[in-house]
Short mmCIF file of C-alpha atoms and ligand atoms in Angstrom, two decimals:
data_model
loop_
_atom_site.label_atom_id
_atom_site.label_comp_id
_atom_site.label_asym_id
_atom_site.label_seq_id
_atom_site.Cartn_x
_atom_site.Cartn_y
_atom_site.Cartn_z
CA MET L 1 -0.03 -0.32 -0.35
CA LYS L 2 1.62 3.17 -0.78
CA ILE L 3 1.07 6.10 1.53
CA LEU L 4 1.45 9.89 0.84
CA ALA L 5 1.79 11.78 4.14
CA ILE L 6 1.45 15.67 4.95
CA GLU L 7 3.25 17.35 7.40
CA SER L 8 3.23 20.22 8.63
CA SER L 9 3.13 20.46 12.27
CA CYS L 10 5.43 23.15 12.83
CA ASP L 11 8.60 25.13 10.83
CA GLU L 12 8.64 22.03 7.96
CA THR L 13 6.43 21.86 5.02
CA ALA L 14 7.14 17.84 4.15
CA ALA L 15 5.67 15.34 2.18
CA ALA L 16 6.26 11.58 1.15
CA VAL L 17 5.56 8.66 -0.51
CA VAL L 18 5.76 5.49 1.79
CA GLU L 19 5.25 1.94 1.04
CA ASP L 20 3.25 -0.07 3.21
CA GLY L 21 5.06 1.02 7.08
CA ARG L 22 8.18 0.18 5.92
CA LYS L 23 9.50 1.84 2.60
CA ILE L 24 10.77 5.59 1.32
CA LEU L 25 9.41 6.24 -2.00
CA SER L 26 10.47 9.53 -1.16
CA SER L 27 10.46 12.18 0.99
CA VAL L 28 10.82 15.76 1.13
CA ILE L 29 11.14 17.94 3.40
CA ASN L 30 11.52 22.12 2.80
CA SER L 31 12.82 24.07 5.52
CA GLN L 32 11.64 27.46 6.79
CA VAL L 33 14.66 27.83 9.74
CA GLU L 34 16.64 29.98 8.75
CA GLU L 35 14.44 32.89 8.34
CA HIS L 36 12.58 32.08 12.50
CA ARG L 37 16.06 32.08 13.13
CA LEU L 38 15.68 36.17 12.68
CA TYR L 39 13.58 35.90 15.61
CA GLY L 40 15.29 33.52 17.26
CA GLY L 41 12.91 31.00 17.20
CA VAL L 42 9.52 29.41 15.86
CA VAL L 43 7.16 32.59 14.67
CA PRO L 44 4.15 30.92 13.69
CA GLU L 45 2.57 32.84 11.58
CA ILE L 46 5.45 32.65 9.59
CA ALA L 47 5.41 29.33 9.05
CA SER L 48 1.74 28.67 8.03
CA ARG L 49 1.89 31.27 5.32
CA ARG L 50 5.29 29.10 3.77
CA HIS L 51 3.53 25.97 4.46
CA VAL L 52 1.23 27.85 2.32
CA GLU L 53 3.27 29.24 -0.02
CA ASN L 54 5.76 25.48 0.04
CA ILE L 55 3.07 22.45 0.63
CA VAL L 56 1.82 21.83 -3.26
CA GLN L 57 5.57 22.01 -5.15
CA VAL L 58 6.45 20.04 -1.52
CA VAL L 59 3.45 17.43 -2.08
CA GLN L 60 4.34 17.06 -6.38
CA LYS L 61 8.58 16.75 -5.95
CA ALA L 62 6.90 13.84 -2.98
CA LEU L 63 4.95 12.76 -6.11
CA ASP L 64 7.40 13.03 -8.41
CA ASP L 65 10.62 11.37 -6.54
CA ALA L 66 8.56 8.72 -6.28
CA GLY L 67 7.17 7.99 -10.09
CA CYS L 68 3.76 8.12 -9.32
CA THR L 69 0.97 10.44 -9.47
CA LEU L 70 -1.85 10.54 -7.17
CA ASP L 71 -3.25 7.78 -9.04
CA GLY L 72 -0.93 4.97 -7.82
CA ILE L 73 -1.90 6.01 -4.58
CA ASP L 74 -4.02 4.86 -1.76
CA LYS L 75 -4.22 6.19 0.41
CA ILE L 76 -3.76 10.50 2.19
CA ALA L 77 -1.80 10.74 5.64
CA VAL L 78 -1.52 13.81 7.16
CA THR L 79 -0.55 15.17 11.07
CA ALA L 80 -3.45 17.00 12.68
CA ALA L 81 -1.88 17.22 16.20
CA PRO L 82 -0.18 18.12 18.02
CA GLY L 83 2.40 21.65 17.38
CA LEU L 84 0.86 24.73 16.03
CA ILE L 85 -2.56 25.27 15.29
CA GLY L 86 -2.29 27.37 12.08
CA ALA L 87 1.04 25.76 10.73
CA LEU L 88 -1.30 21.92 11.57
CA LEU L 89 -4.42 23.62 9.46
CA VAL L 90 -2.27 23.61 6.41
CA GLY L 91 -1.29 20.62 6.00
CA VAL L 92 -4.93 18.78 7.55
CA ASN L 93 -6.31 21.65 5.07
CA TYR L 94 -4.69 20.43 1.89
CA ALA L 95 -4.38 16.28 2.63
CA LYS L 96 -8.46 17.16 3.08
CA GLY L 97 -9.19 18.83 0.08
CA LEU L 98 -6.94 16.14 -1.76
CA ALA L 99 -8.62 13.10 -0.96
CA LEU L 100 -11.73 14.61 -1.77
CA ALA L 101 -10.72 15.63 -4.82
CA SER L 102 -9.77 12.04 -5.99
CA GLY L 103 -11.73 10.06 -3.78
CA LYS L 104 -8.65 8.26 -1.50
CA PRO L 105 -9.52 7.77 2.79
CA LEU L 106 -8.05 10.05 4.68
CA ILE L 107 -5.42 8.80 7.95
CA PRO L 108 -4.69 11.69 10.95
CA VAL L 109 -1.76 11.57 12.54
CA HIS L 110 -0.58 12.12 16.39
CA HIS L 111 3.67 14.02 15.07
CA ILE L 112 4.38 11.82 18.15
CA ARG L 113 2.97 8.62 16.83
CA GLY L 114 4.66 9.45 14.01
CA HIS L 115 8.56 10.21 15.58
CA ILE L 116 8.41 6.96 17.17
CA ALA L 117 7.32 5.28 13.36
CA ALA L 118 10.17 6.71 12.73
CA ASN L 119 12.29 3.35 14.09
CA TYR L 120 9.86 0.73 11.47
CA LEU L 121 11.24 2.50 8.67
CA ALA L 122 15.17 2.60 10.34
CA ASP L 123 14.64 -0.91 11.02
CA PRO L 124 12.58 -3.37 8.81
CA ASP L 125 12.17 -6.15 11.64
CA LEU L 126 11.15 -3.76 14.55
CA LYS L 127 7.94 -5.14 16.34
CA PRO L 128 6.06 -4.10 18.72
CA PRO L 129 6.27 -3.99 22.61
CA PHE L 130 9.19 -2.25 22.30
CA LEU L 131 9.81 1.04 25.15
CA CYS L 132 10.69 4.45 23.50
CA LEU L 133 12.65 7.39 24.57
CA VAL L 134 10.54 10.28 22.98
CA ALA L 135 12.53 13.60 23.15
CA SER L 136 12.11 16.63 20.80
CA GLY L 137 11.31 20.66 21.16
CA GLY L 138 7.86 19.87 22.37
CA HIS L 139 8.27 16.60 24.34
CA SER L 140 9.85 14.82 26.24
CA HIS L 141 7.91 10.92 26.95
CA ILE L 142 8.70 7.63 27.84
CA VAL L 143 6.49 5.28 26.29
CA GLU L 144 5.49 1.86 26.21
CA VAL L 145 5.16 0.81 22.84
CA ARG L 146 2.85 -2.19 24.05
CA ASP L 147 0.80 -2.28 19.62
CA TYR L 148 1.71 -0.39 16.91
CA THR L 149 -1.09 2.29 18.14
CA ASP L 150 -1.24 0.90 21.52
CA LEU L 151 1.30 3.51 23.47
CA HIS L 152 0.91 4.28 26.69
CA ILE L 153 3.29 6.97 29.00
CA ILE L 154 4.99 6.12 31.84
CA GLY L 155 7.14 9.78 31.59
CA ARG L 156 6.69 12.68 31.20
CA THR L 157 8.22 16.41 31.71
CA ARG L 158 6.40 18.52 34.24
CA ASP L 159 7.98 21.04 32.30
CA ASP L 160 10.48 22.28 30.36
CA ALA L 161 11.04 19.30 26.99
CA ALA L 162 14.91 17.93 26.43
CA GLY L 163 15.01 20.50 23.10
CA GLU L 164 12.71 23.35 23.71
CA ALA L 165 15.72 23.23 27.12
CA PHE L 166 18.90 22.81 24.57
CA ASP L 167 17.47 25.56 22.43
CA LYS L 168 16.80 28.06 25.86
CA ALA L 169 20.48 27.01 27.24
CA ALA L 170 22.24 27.14 23.97
CA ARG L 171 20.26 30.26 22.72
CA ALA L 172 21.19 31.78 26.77
CA MET L 173 25.26 31.23 25.44
CA GLY L 174 24.79 32.60 22.63
CA PHE L 175 24.29 30.23 20.11
CA SER L 176 21.47 30.43 17.68
CA TYR L 177 17.91 29.14 16.81
CA PRO L 178 17.35 26.20 17.05
CA GLY L 179 20.47 25.28 19.42
CA GLY L 180 20.92 21.37 20.28
CA ILE L 181 23.19 21.03 17.72
CA TYR L 182 25.11 23.92 18.75
CA ILE L 183 25.19 22.97 22.03
CA ASP L 184 25.99 19.19 20.63
CA ARG L 185 28.72 20.44 18.12
CA ALA L 186 30.54 22.24 20.97
CA ALA L 187 30.17 19.93 24.24
CA GLN L 188 31.71 17.24 20.64
CA GLU L 189 34.87 19.60 20.70
CA ALA L 190 35.19 19.93 25.05
CA ALA L 191 37.94 18.27 26.49
CA PRO L 192 37.07 14.65 29.12
CA ASP L 193 38.45 16.81 32.14
CA ASP L 194 36.30 19.72 30.72
CA LEU L 195 33.10 17.75 32.56
CA LYS L 196 34.09 18.68 35.97
CA LYS L 197 34.42 22.80 34.89
CA TYR L 198 30.78 23.61 35.60
CA ARG L 199 28.17 21.91 38.42
CA LEU L 200 24.76 21.33 37.67
CA PRO L 201 21.71 19.94 39.31
CA LYS L 202 20.33 17.19 38.66
CA PRO L 203 16.95 17.32 37.69
CA ARG L 204 14.48 14.97 40.16
CA VAL L 205 10.81 15.14 40.56
CA GLU L 206 9.95 14.10 43.90
CA GLY L 207 7.08 11.17 43.27
CA SER L 208 7.56 10.50 40.34
CA GLU L 209 10.63 7.56 39.08
CA TYR L 210 10.20 8.49 35.29
CA ASP L 211 9.01 11.91 35.11
CA PHE L 212 11.74 14.90 33.61
CA SER L 213 11.88 18.35 35.26
CA PHE L 214 14.62 20.52 32.75
CA SER L 215 13.81 23.71 33.63
CA GLY L 216 15.77 24.20 36.95
CA LEU L 217 19.05 23.26 35.51
CA LYS L 218 18.22 25.38 32.11
CA THR L 219 17.62 28.11 35.29
CA ALA L 220 21.20 27.29 36.83
CA VAL L 221 23.15 27.96 32.76
CA ILE L 222 21.17 30.74 32.53
CA ASN L 223 22.33 32.05 36.80
CA LEU L 224 26.11 30.97 35.60
CA LEU L 225 26.17 33.05 32.20
CA HIS L 226 24.59 35.70 34.22
CA ASN L 227 27.01 35.89 36.98
CA ALA L 228 29.48 34.97 35.08
CA GLN L 229 29.34 38.40 32.76
CA GLN L 230 28.17 40.87 35.90
CA LYS L 231 31.43 39.25 36.74
CA GLY L 232 33.13 40.29 33.87
CA GLU L 233 34.02 36.65 34.07
CA THR L 234 34.46 34.62 30.91
CA VAL L 235 32.67 31.13 30.42
CA ASP L 236 34.49 27.87 28.53
CA THR L 237 31.34 27.83 26.50
CA LYS L 238 32.80 24.45 25.45
CA ALA L 239 32.70 23.23 28.43
CA LEU L 240 29.15 24.96 29.18
CA ALA L 241 27.61 23.11 27.29
CA ALA L 242 29.72 19.61 27.54
CA CYS L 243 28.20 19.52 30.75
CA PHE L 244 24.78 20.73 30.08
CA GLN L 245 24.43 18.14 27.23
CA LYS L 246 26.31 14.98 29.94
CA THR L 247 22.82 15.78 32.57
CA VAL L 248 20.11 16.16 30.16
CA CYS L 249 21.62 12.63 28.75
CA GLU L 250 22.18 11.58 31.96
CA VAL L 251 18.75 11.88 32.47
CA LEU L 252 17.41 11.26 30.19
CA VAL L 253 19.07 8.02 30.11
CA GLY L 254 18.55 7.19 33.20
CA HIS L 255 15.00 7.07 33.42
CA LEU L 256 14.21 5.10 31.10
CA GLU L 257 17.00 1.81 31.99
CA LEU L 258 15.81 1.78 35.07
CA ALA L 259 11.72 1.60 33.28
CA ALA L 260 13.15 -0.57 30.81
CA GLN L 261 14.72 -2.39 34.14
CA ARG L 262 11.51 -2.35 35.84
CA LEU L 263 8.64 -3.25 33.30
CA GLY L 264 10.60 -5.84 31.65
CA TYR L 265 11.22 -4.67 28.16
CA ARG L 266 14.63 -5.81 26.39
CA SER L 267 13.71 -3.38 23.43
CA ILE L 268 14.50 0.46 23.37
CA ALA L 269 14.36 2.68 20.36
CA ALA L 270 14.89 6.67 20.42
CA ALA L 271 12.27 8.91 18.59
CA GLY L 272 12.53 12.11 18.00
CA GLY L 273 14.65 15.72 17.36
CA VAL L 274 17.03 15.39 20.68
CA SER L 275 17.52 11.73 19.43
CA ALA L 276 20.15 13.14 17.02
CA ASN L 277 22.52 14.19 19.60
CA SER L 278 25.68 12.60 19.85
CA GLY L 279 26.22 12.02 23.47
CA LEU L 280 22.66 11.03 24.32
CA ARG L 281 23.09 8.60 20.93
CA GLU L 282 26.86 7.14 22.72
CA GLY L 283 24.52 7.09 26.46
CA LEU L 284 21.85 4.56 24.68
CA ALA L 285 24.21 2.59 23.32
CA GLN L 286 25.81 2.05 26.28
CA MET L 287 23.21 1.61 28.49
CA CYS L 288 21.74 -1.02 25.80
CA ARG L 289 25.43 -2.37 25.88
CA LYS L 290 25.60 -2.53 29.50
CA ASN L 291 21.53 -4.19 30.22
CA LYS L 292 22.23 -6.59 26.74
CA PHE L 293 18.79 -4.60 25.23
CA ASP L 294 18.44 -4.08 21.75
CA LEU L 295 18.90 -0.16 20.94
CA HIS L 296 17.20 1.08 17.96
CA ILE L 297 17.84 4.82 16.90
CA PRO L 298 16.16 6.27 13.24
CA PRO L 299 19.36 7.80 11.52
CA LEU L 300 19.65 11.00 11.85
CA SER L 301 18.19 12.12 8.48
CA LEU L 302 14.77 10.75 10.24
CA CYS L 303 15.22 12.47 13.80
CA GLY L 304 13.83 16.01 13.28
CA ASP L 305 10.70 17.01 11.52
CA ASN L 306 9.45 14.52 7.98
CA ALA L 307 7.04 13.10 6.51
CA ALA L 308 8.28 9.63 6.30
CA MET L 309 7.48 9.01 9.36
CA ILE L 310 3.97 10.27 8.92
CA GLY L 311 3.02 7.59 6.09
CA ALA L 312 5.23 4.73 8.31
CA GLN L 313 2.30 5.23 11.04
CA ALA L 314 -0.45 6.33 9.03
CA TYR L 315 -0.20 2.85 7.22
CA TYR L 316 -0.28 1.06 11.45
CA GLU L 317 -3.37 3.98 12.38
CA GLN L 318 -5.26 2.14 8.75
CA LEU L 319 -4.75 -1.10 9.43
CA VAL L 320 -7.15 -0.78 12.78
CA PHE L 321 -9.49 2.46 11.84
CA PRO L 322 -11.75 3.66 9.56
CA GLY L 323 -9.96 7.43 8.73
CA ALA L 324 -11.42 10.10 9.30
CA GLY L 325 -13.65 12.03 8.10
CA TRP L 326 -14.89 15.57 6.47
CA ASP L 327 -14.88 17.52 9.96
CA LEU L 328 -11.07 16.62 10.69
CA ASN L 329 -9.58 18.99 12.25
CA ALA L 330 -6.41 19.74 13.35
CA ALA L 331 -5.36 20.59 17.48
CA ALA L 332 -2.59 22.07 18.67
CA SER L 333 -2.15 19.69 21.75
CA MET L 334 -3.72 16.32 22.32
CA SER L 335 -1.51 12.39 23.74
CA ILE L 336 -0.29 10.35 22.39
CA GLU L 337 -2.44 7.83 23.79
CA ALA L 338 -5.52 8.90 22.22
CA ALA L 339 -6.93 7.72 18.97
CA PHE L 340 -8.54 10.67 16.34
O1 KG4 M 401 11.43 16.89 17.09
P1 KG4 M 401 12.15 17.64 16.39
O2 KG4 M 401 12.60 17.68 14.56
O3 KG4 M 401 9.87 19.01 16.50
C1 KG4 M 401 9.61 18.28 17.16
O4 KG4 M 401 8.87 17.25 17.46
O5 KG4 M 401 9.80 19.50 18.12
O6 KG4 M 401 12.72 18.57 17.44
C2 KG4 M 401 13.33 19.37 17.30
C3 KG4 M 401 14.04 19.86 18.38
C4 KG4 M 401 14.70 21.21 19.46
O7 KG4 M 401 14.60 21.39 20.50
C5 KG4 M 401 16.49 21.01 18.84
O8 KG4 M 401 17.18 21.72 18.95
C6 KG4 M 401 17.15 19.55 18.68
O9 KG4 M 401 15.22 18.76 18.25
N1 KG4 M 401 18.00 18.73 18.50
C7 KG4 M 401 18.60 18.56 19.43
C8 KG4 M 401 19.90 18.04 18.13
N2 KG4 M 401 19.89 18.48 17.45
C9 KG4 M 401 18.22 18.72 17.14
N3 KG4 M 401 19.24 18.48 20.61
C10 KG4 M 401 20.66 17.93 20.80
N4 KG4 M 401 21.41 17.62 20.05
C11 KG4 M 401 21.31 17.59 18.42
N5 KG4 M 401 21.65 17.53 18.09
ZN1 ZN M 402 8.70 16.80 16.18
#
């Protein structure tokens, strides 16, 4: 089955053609990041406008690259939640128009379920159940993937998501948006001894061993930089980036390890933009080696937002759900556990 998938939940206009949930026939991503960088973050109205301008060409290119026309497509999938509402509405309405005009079924997909499904594209043999760490710009979850469409959150962030903390700390360090990758690069250039240079608090959440809290850590970085500035001291940005990244990764990996041990999962996955982080990838690899767990992490090309992951998840959604009616709406927030 060939699914044409559309993703427009944030600042990437993306379309892809995916076969049977596992094979990418094409994947086109038009990123607006350079424009949003000027403002230090995604400007929702600009994002919506750029999606409107780009979506027709992006979808056409995805069809061309896959060597097919709309006639060769079986179903149309679209990210319908969560995300920036104006941005989502562009994709949802365009997908709805395509589905109506072509008479094809419409499959709504949850963006974070899509991130998890990127692992099905990376490893054609991966099957639920597995335990997945989701770390993106808006979400930090530990998710039991009991089945393709049966997901259960056991740990979540109480405040900032991991990617959000990376981006805010990076901004304070003087990096441009989105700063996660700059912290990653700076941390890679730090010397091993630099990890002892700055003491940062390791966030804990009272009463929940699996939940995360990153805002205190982010604030500690911001305060450290302000104090140094006031005293006229220079901060070793590479060392600070390395200390911050190490702390975030230890918390993410530590909670995931505990959850896997307690719940008996031996198959582990990671998903979302932050799973591109080199420290996190290394930390997960070490933890899984130690525990003899199988580890699945998408290649860097599938960690960030893309439509192929939406096409992968859509395949499994349409096996169990009838598809959307013409009244399908977008939602800015929605639990990964809920069905459309
Ligand atoms: O999953 P994603 O592309 O979009 C959302 O659904 O939010 O995640 C974007 C987030 C941003 O916060 C970005 O800074 C972060 O992923 N990110 C990274 C790295 N690459 C992207 N964070 C740390 N290290 C990286 N290498
Ligand atoms: Zn995303």
